[in-house]
Amino acid sequence: MLKKALSAIAIATLALSAQAADVLKIGATAVPHAEILNHIKPALKAQGIDLEIKEFSDYVQPNAAVEDKQLDANFFQHQPYLDTYNKDRKTSLVAVPNGKVHVEPFGAYSSKIKNIKDLKNGATVAIPNDPSNGGRALILLAKHGLIELKDPKSLTPTPLEIVKNPKKLKFKELEAPLLPRSLADVDLALINTNYAIEAKLNPTKDALFIEGADSPYTNIVVARKDRAGGADIAKLMSVLHSADTKKFIQEKYKGAVVPAF
């Protein structure tokens, strides 16, 4: 009888432990963010955290969901985008401590030319329509000598701040997820790597030119100020910064996504 009683207590204790597992709700875009998070779920589970991942296809809703307390955190953006979002929406979301995870080198793609030297005068160039990523596209174009910007140090220039445009390029601003589909209609498109990968483009092979690993646009984990310092967030970042996660990123993305830790 004593053994049965002890067994019952042990089972009840295990059940209570399972029920007591922390649930951490995090929003992410599908590639590579949700893929990375799915990879680390077992490691977090072993630490008593059930990771719930909600996938988004845009760059606005993941922040709105964190601000509205529908999610604890998100993982999809870089600091310049977060700064612009907070300024425009009057929010105060923050990068969590040690929140940097990886860089997705931003690239230029075309279905019409194989070398950037063949870009014709008056060509149409598609860029993201949000200030931080649109500015990032222009900075990359300036770096490769296609345009010159009024303030080379600004991270959020707009087409209005182009002071030299020798090829008389025409700019078409589009929602970031639509950029891969625009390739048939434009001469060149500057595409965020997560959307390039989703569209079966290989950034290291298909991009005419691409950012280096020294890009300031490191992807970060973001939360509200009241959640950023939570123990569960700290555990999340510890697993994201593990040697296993680094190996996963390097082997799966082969340079299209670069660890920043």
Short mmCIF file of C-alpha atoms in Angstrom, two decimals:
data_model
loop_
_atom_site.label_atom_id
_atom_site.label_comp_id
_atom_site.label_asym_id
_atom_site.label_seq_id
_atom_site.Cartn_x
_atom_site.Cartn_y
_atom_site.Cartn_z
CA MET A 1 0.00 0.00 0.00
CA LEU A 2 2.85 2.35 0.89
CA LYS A 3 4.47 1.81 -2.52
CA LYS A 4 1.18 2.52 -4.27
CA ALA A 5 0.72 5.68 -2.23
CA LEU A 6 4.24 6.85 -3.06
CA SER A 7 3.67 6.09 -6.74
CA ALA A 8 0.45 8.09 -6.70
CA ILE A 9 2.25 11.02 -5.04
CA ALA A 10 5.04 10.85 -7.63
CA ILE A 11 2.55 10.84 -10.51
CA ALA A 12 0.66 13.75 -9.00
CA THR A 13 3.91 15.67 -8.53
CA LEU A 14 4.88 15.11 -12.17
CA ALA A 15 1.43 16.23 -13.31
CA LEU A 16 1.68 19.39 -11.24
CA SER A 17 5.17 20.07 -12.61
CA ALA A 18 3.88 19.72 -16.16
CA GLN A 19 1.02 22.07 -15.41
CA ALA A 20 3.43 24.53 -13.83
CA ALA A 21 5.62 24.78 -16.93
CA ASP A 22 5.92 28.39 -18.06
CA VAL A 23 4.38 29.28 -21.41
CA LEU A 24 6.31 31.85 -23.42
CA LYS A 25 4.39 33.27 -26.37
CA ILE A 26 6.54 34.71 -29.13
CA GLY A 27 5.70 36.09 -32.57
CA ALA A 28 7.97 35.58 -35.57
CA THR A 29 8.12 35.70 -39.34
CA ALA A 30 8.33 32.23 -40.86
CA VAL A 31 11.87 32.21 -42.26
CA PRO A 32 14.30 32.06 -40.59
CA HIS A 33 12.91 33.24 -37.26
CA ALA A 34 10.17 30.66 -36.65
CA GLU A 35 12.46 27.92 -37.98
CA ILE A 36 15.14 28.87 -35.46
CA LEU A 37 12.59 29.05 -32.63
CA ASN A 38 11.15 25.65 -33.53
CA HIS A 39 14.65 24.23 -33.42
CA ILE A 40 15.19 25.40 -29.84
CA LYS A 41 11.78 24.34 -28.47
CA PRO A 42 13.04 21.02 -27.05
CA ALA A 43 15.93 22.71 -25.22
CA LEU A 44 13.57 25.25 -23.65
CA LYS A 45 11.10 22.50 -22.79
CA ALA A 46 13.87 20.80 -20.82
CA GLN A 47 14.19 24.04 -18.82
CA GLY A 48 10.47 24.13 -18.02
CA ILE A 49 9.37 26.56 -20.73
CA ASP A 50 6.75 25.76 -23.35
CA LEU A 51 7.47 27.97 -26.35
CA GLU A 52 4.37 28.97 -28.29
CA ILE A 53 5.25 30.43 -31.70
CA LYS A 54 2.79 32.54 -33.68
CA GLU A 55 3.85 33.18 -37.28
CA PHE A 56 3.26 36.49 -39.06
CA SER A 57 3.69 37.49 -42.69
CA ASP A 58 4.16 41.22 -42.10
CA TYR A 59 6.28 43.55 -39.97
CA VAL A 60 3.54 45.46 -38.13
CA GLN A 61 1.32 42.91 -36.39
CA PRO A 62 4.08 41.17 -34.38
CA ASN A 63 4.86 44.44 -32.60
CA ALA A 64 1.19 45.32 -32.14
CA ALA A 65 0.56 41.92 -30.56
CA VAL A 66 3.41 42.40 -28.07
CA GLU A 67 2.25 45.92 -27.23
CA ASP A 68 -1.32 44.62 -26.66
CA LYS A 69 -0.01 41.82 -24.39
CA GLN A 70 -1.19 39.08 -26.73
CA LEU A 71 2.43 37.98 -26.96
CA ASP A 72 5.35 38.09 -24.54
CA ALA A 73 7.97 38.87 -27.17
CA ASN A 74 8.74 38.77 -30.88
CA PHE A 75 11.65 37.89 -33.10
CA PHE A 76 11.70 39.33 -36.62
CA GLN A 77 13.17 42.84 -36.69
CA HIS A 78 16.34 44.88 -36.32
CA GLN A 79 16.93 47.90 -34.09
CA PRO A 80 16.47 50.60 -36.78
CA TYR A 81 13.05 49.15 -37.63
CA LEU A 82 12.08 48.99 -33.95
CA ASP A 83 13.19 52.60 -33.42
CA THR A 84 11.08 53.78 -36.35
CA TYR A 85 8.09 51.72 -35.21
CA ASN A 86 8.25 53.12 -31.68
CA LYS A 87 8.53 56.67 -32.98
CA ASP A 88 5.65 56.35 -35.45
CA ARG A 89 3.31 54.38 -33.16
CA LYS A 90 4.20 56.11 -29.87
CA THR A 91 5.17 52.77 -28.34
CA SER A 92 8.12 51.84 -26.13
CA LEU A 93 9.04 48.28 -27.03
CA VAL A 94 12.66 47.34 -26.31
CA ALA A 95 15.28 44.84 -27.32
CA VAL A 96 15.65 42.32 -24.51
CA PRO A 97 19.03 42.06 -22.71
CA ASN A 98 21.62 40.39 -24.97
CA GLY A 99 18.86 40.34 -27.58
CA LYS A 100 20.98 40.13 -30.75
CA VAL A 101 20.67 36.85 -32.65
CA HIS A 102 21.62 37.05 -36.32
CA VAL A 103 22.12 39.18 -39.41
CA GLU A 104 20.24 38.53 -42.64
CA PRO A 105 22.44 40.20 -45.28
CA PHE A 106 20.14 42.34 -47.45
CA GLY A 107 20.49 41.72 -51.18
CA ALA A 108 19.72 43.05 -54.66
CA TYR A 109 18.01 40.66 -57.11
CA SER A 110 16.96 40.73 -60.74
CA SER A 111 15.31 38.37 -63.21
CA LYS A 112 16.42 40.56 -66.12
CA ILE A 113 20.16 41.07 -65.64
CA LYS A 114 23.00 38.89 -64.37
CA ASN A 115 25.44 41.67 -63.52
CA ILE A 116 24.74 45.04 -61.93
CA LYS A 117 26.88 46.68 -64.63
CA ASP A 118 24.08 45.82 -67.07
CA LEU A 119 21.46 47.85 -65.21
CA LYS A 120 20.08 50.24 -67.82
CA ASN A 121 19.49 53.97 -67.51
CA GLY A 122 15.98 54.71 -66.26
CA ALA A 123 15.65 51.26 -64.69
CA THR A 124 12.92 50.65 -62.12
CA VAL A 125 14.17 49.59 -58.70
CA ALA A 126 11.81 48.16 -56.07
CA ILE A 127 12.60 48.81 -52.41
CA PRO A 128 10.70 48.18 -49.13
CA ASN A 129 8.21 50.90 -48.24
CA ASP A 130 8.96 51.03 -44.51
CA PRO A 131 11.49 53.72 -43.54
CA SER A 132 14.17 51.52 -41.98
CA ASN A 133 14.30 48.83 -44.67
CA GLY A 134 13.77 51.32 -47.48
CA GLY A 135 16.68 53.30 -46.10
CA ARG A 136 18.70 50.12 -45.82
CA ALA A 137 18.09 49.44 -49.51
CA LEU A 138 19.21 52.93 -50.50
CA ILE A 139 22.34 52.66 -48.36
CA LEU A 140 23.25 49.41 -50.13
CA LEU A 141 22.68 51.01 -53.54
CA ALA A 142 24.86 53.95 -52.51
CA LYS A 143 27.57 51.61 -51.28
CA HIS A 144 27.71 50.10 -54.77
CA GLY A 145 27.90 53.50 -56.46
CA LEU A 146 24.45 53.56 -58.05
CA ILE A 147 23.27 56.62 -56.12
CA GLU A 148 24.62 59.17 -53.65
CA LEU A 149 22.76 60.15 -50.49
CA LYS A 150 22.57 63.53 -48.77
CA ASP A 151 23.63 62.11 -45.39
CA PRO A 152 25.76 58.97 -45.75
CA LYS A 153 25.50 58.31 -42.00
CA SER A 154 21.70 58.26 -41.82
CA LEU A 155 20.14 54.80 -41.38
CA THR A 156 16.74 55.92 -42.68
CA PRO A 157 17.26 57.91 -45.89
CA THR A 158 14.37 58.23 -48.35
CA PRO A 159 14.39 58.55 -52.15
CA LEU A 160 13.93 62.30 -51.61
CA GLU A 161 17.42 62.40 -50.06
CA ILE A 162 19.16 61.07 -53.17
CA VAL A 163 21.48 63.83 -54.36
CA LYS A 164 23.06 61.98 -57.29
CA ASN A 165 21.32 59.44 -59.50
CA PRO A 166 23.49 59.09 -62.64
CA LYS A 167 21.41 56.26 -64.12
CA LYS A 168 18.17 58.14 -63.41
CA LEU A 169 16.80 55.14 -61.56
CA LYS A 170 13.08 55.11 -60.78
CA PHE A 171 12.08 53.85 -57.35
CA LYS A 172 9.02 51.77 -56.58
CA GLU A 173 8.23 51.37 -52.88
CA LEU A 174 6.40 48.14 -51.99
CA GLU A 175 5.41 46.14 -48.93
CA ALA A 176 8.41 43.96 -48.07
CA PRO A 177 6.58 40.61 -48.57
CA LEU A 178 5.64 41.63 -52.14
CA LEU A 179 9.19 42.33 -53.30
CA PRO A 180 10.05 38.83 -54.58
CA ARG A 181 6.87 38.83 -56.69
CA SER A 182 7.85 42.19 -58.19
CA LEU A 183 10.91 40.76 -59.96
CA ALA A 184 9.00 40.16 -63.18
CA ASP A 185 7.87 43.81 -63.28
CA VAL A 186 10.99 45.71 -62.21
CA ASP A 187 14.64 45.71 -63.23
CA LEU A 188 16.03 45.34 -59.73
CA ALA A 189 14.54 44.59 -56.31
CA LEU A 190 16.16 45.01 -52.91
CA ILE A 191 14.74 42.17 -50.83
CA ASN A 192 14.89 41.27 -47.14
CA THR A 193 16.60 37.91 -46.82
CA ASN A 194 13.72 36.22 -44.97
CA TYR A 195 11.39 36.94 -47.91
CA ALA A 196 14.09 36.04 -50.43
CA ILE A 197 14.53 32.63 -48.79
CA GLU A 198 10.75 32.06 -48.72
CA ALA A 199 10.70 32.79 -52.47
CA LYS A 200 13.38 30.11 -53.03
CA LEU A 201 16.08 32.68 -53.78
CA ASN A 202 19.55 31.87 -52.50
CA PRO A 203 21.04 35.12 -51.20
CA THR A 204 24.63 33.93 -51.50
CA LYS A 205 24.15 32.78 -55.11
CA ASP A 206 21.25 34.75 -56.62
CA ALA A 207 21.89 38.24 -55.25
CA LEU A 208 23.76 40.57 -57.60
CA PHE A 209 25.25 42.16 -54.48
CA ILE A 210 24.63 41.74 -50.79
CA GLU A 211 25.47 43.28 -47.42
CA GLY A 212 28.45 42.06 -45.48
CA ALA A 213 28.26 40.41 -42.06
CA ASP A 214 29.19 43.81 -40.53
CA SER A 215 25.66 45.08 -41.23
CA PRO A 216 24.18 47.17 -38.37
CA TYR A 217 20.81 45.49 -38.99
CA THR A 218 21.14 42.65 -36.50
CA ASN A 219 17.87 40.83 -35.80
CA ILE A 220 16.81 41.06 -32.16
CA VAL A 221 14.28 39.67 -29.70
CA VAL A 222 11.86 42.40 -28.59
CA ALA A 223 9.47 42.72 -25.64
CA ARG A 224 7.64 45.27 -23.53
CA LYS A 225 9.77 46.92 -20.87
CA ASP A 226 7.92 45.04 -18.10
CA ARG A 227 8.71 41.65 -19.71
CA ALA A 228 12.17 42.20 -21.18
CA GLY A 229 14.00 41.23 -17.98
CA GLY A 230 11.96 38.11 -17.23
CA ALA A 231 13.68 34.87 -16.25
CA ASP A 232 11.94 33.04 -19.10
CA ILE A 233 13.24 35.61 -21.61
CA ALA A 234 16.75 35.15 -20.20
CA LYS A 235 16.46 31.39 -20.70
CA LEU A 236 15.23 31.97 -24.26
CA MET A 237 18.26 34.11 -25.06
CA SER A 238 20.63 31.62 -23.45
CA VAL A 239 19.36 28.86 -25.72
CA LEU A 240 19.30 31.14 -28.77
CA HIS A 241 22.96 31.97 -28.08
CA SER A 242 24.02 28.34 -27.64
CA ALA A 243 26.63 26.55 -29.74
CA ASP A 244 23.87 24.23 -30.97
CA THR A 245 21.81 27.15 -32.31
CA LYS A 246 24.86 28.67 -33.99
CA LYS A 247 25.60 25.35 -35.70
CA PHE A 248 21.96 25.06 -36.81
CA ILE A 249 22.00 28.55 -38.37
CA GLN A 250 25.32 28.00 -40.12
CA GLU A 251 24.44 24.59 -41.52
CA LYS A 252 20.86 25.36 -42.55
CA TYR A 253 21.30 28.79 -44.12
CA LYS A 254 24.88 28.52 -45.40
CA GLY A 255 25.73 32.21 -45.15
CA ALA A 256 22.29 33.59 -45.99
CA VAL A 257 21.79 34.05 -42.23
CA VAL A 258 24.82 34.88 -40.10
CA PRO A 259 24.93 34.37 -36.27
CA ALA A 260 25.61 37.58 -34.36
CA PHE A 261 26.73 35.95 -31.12
#
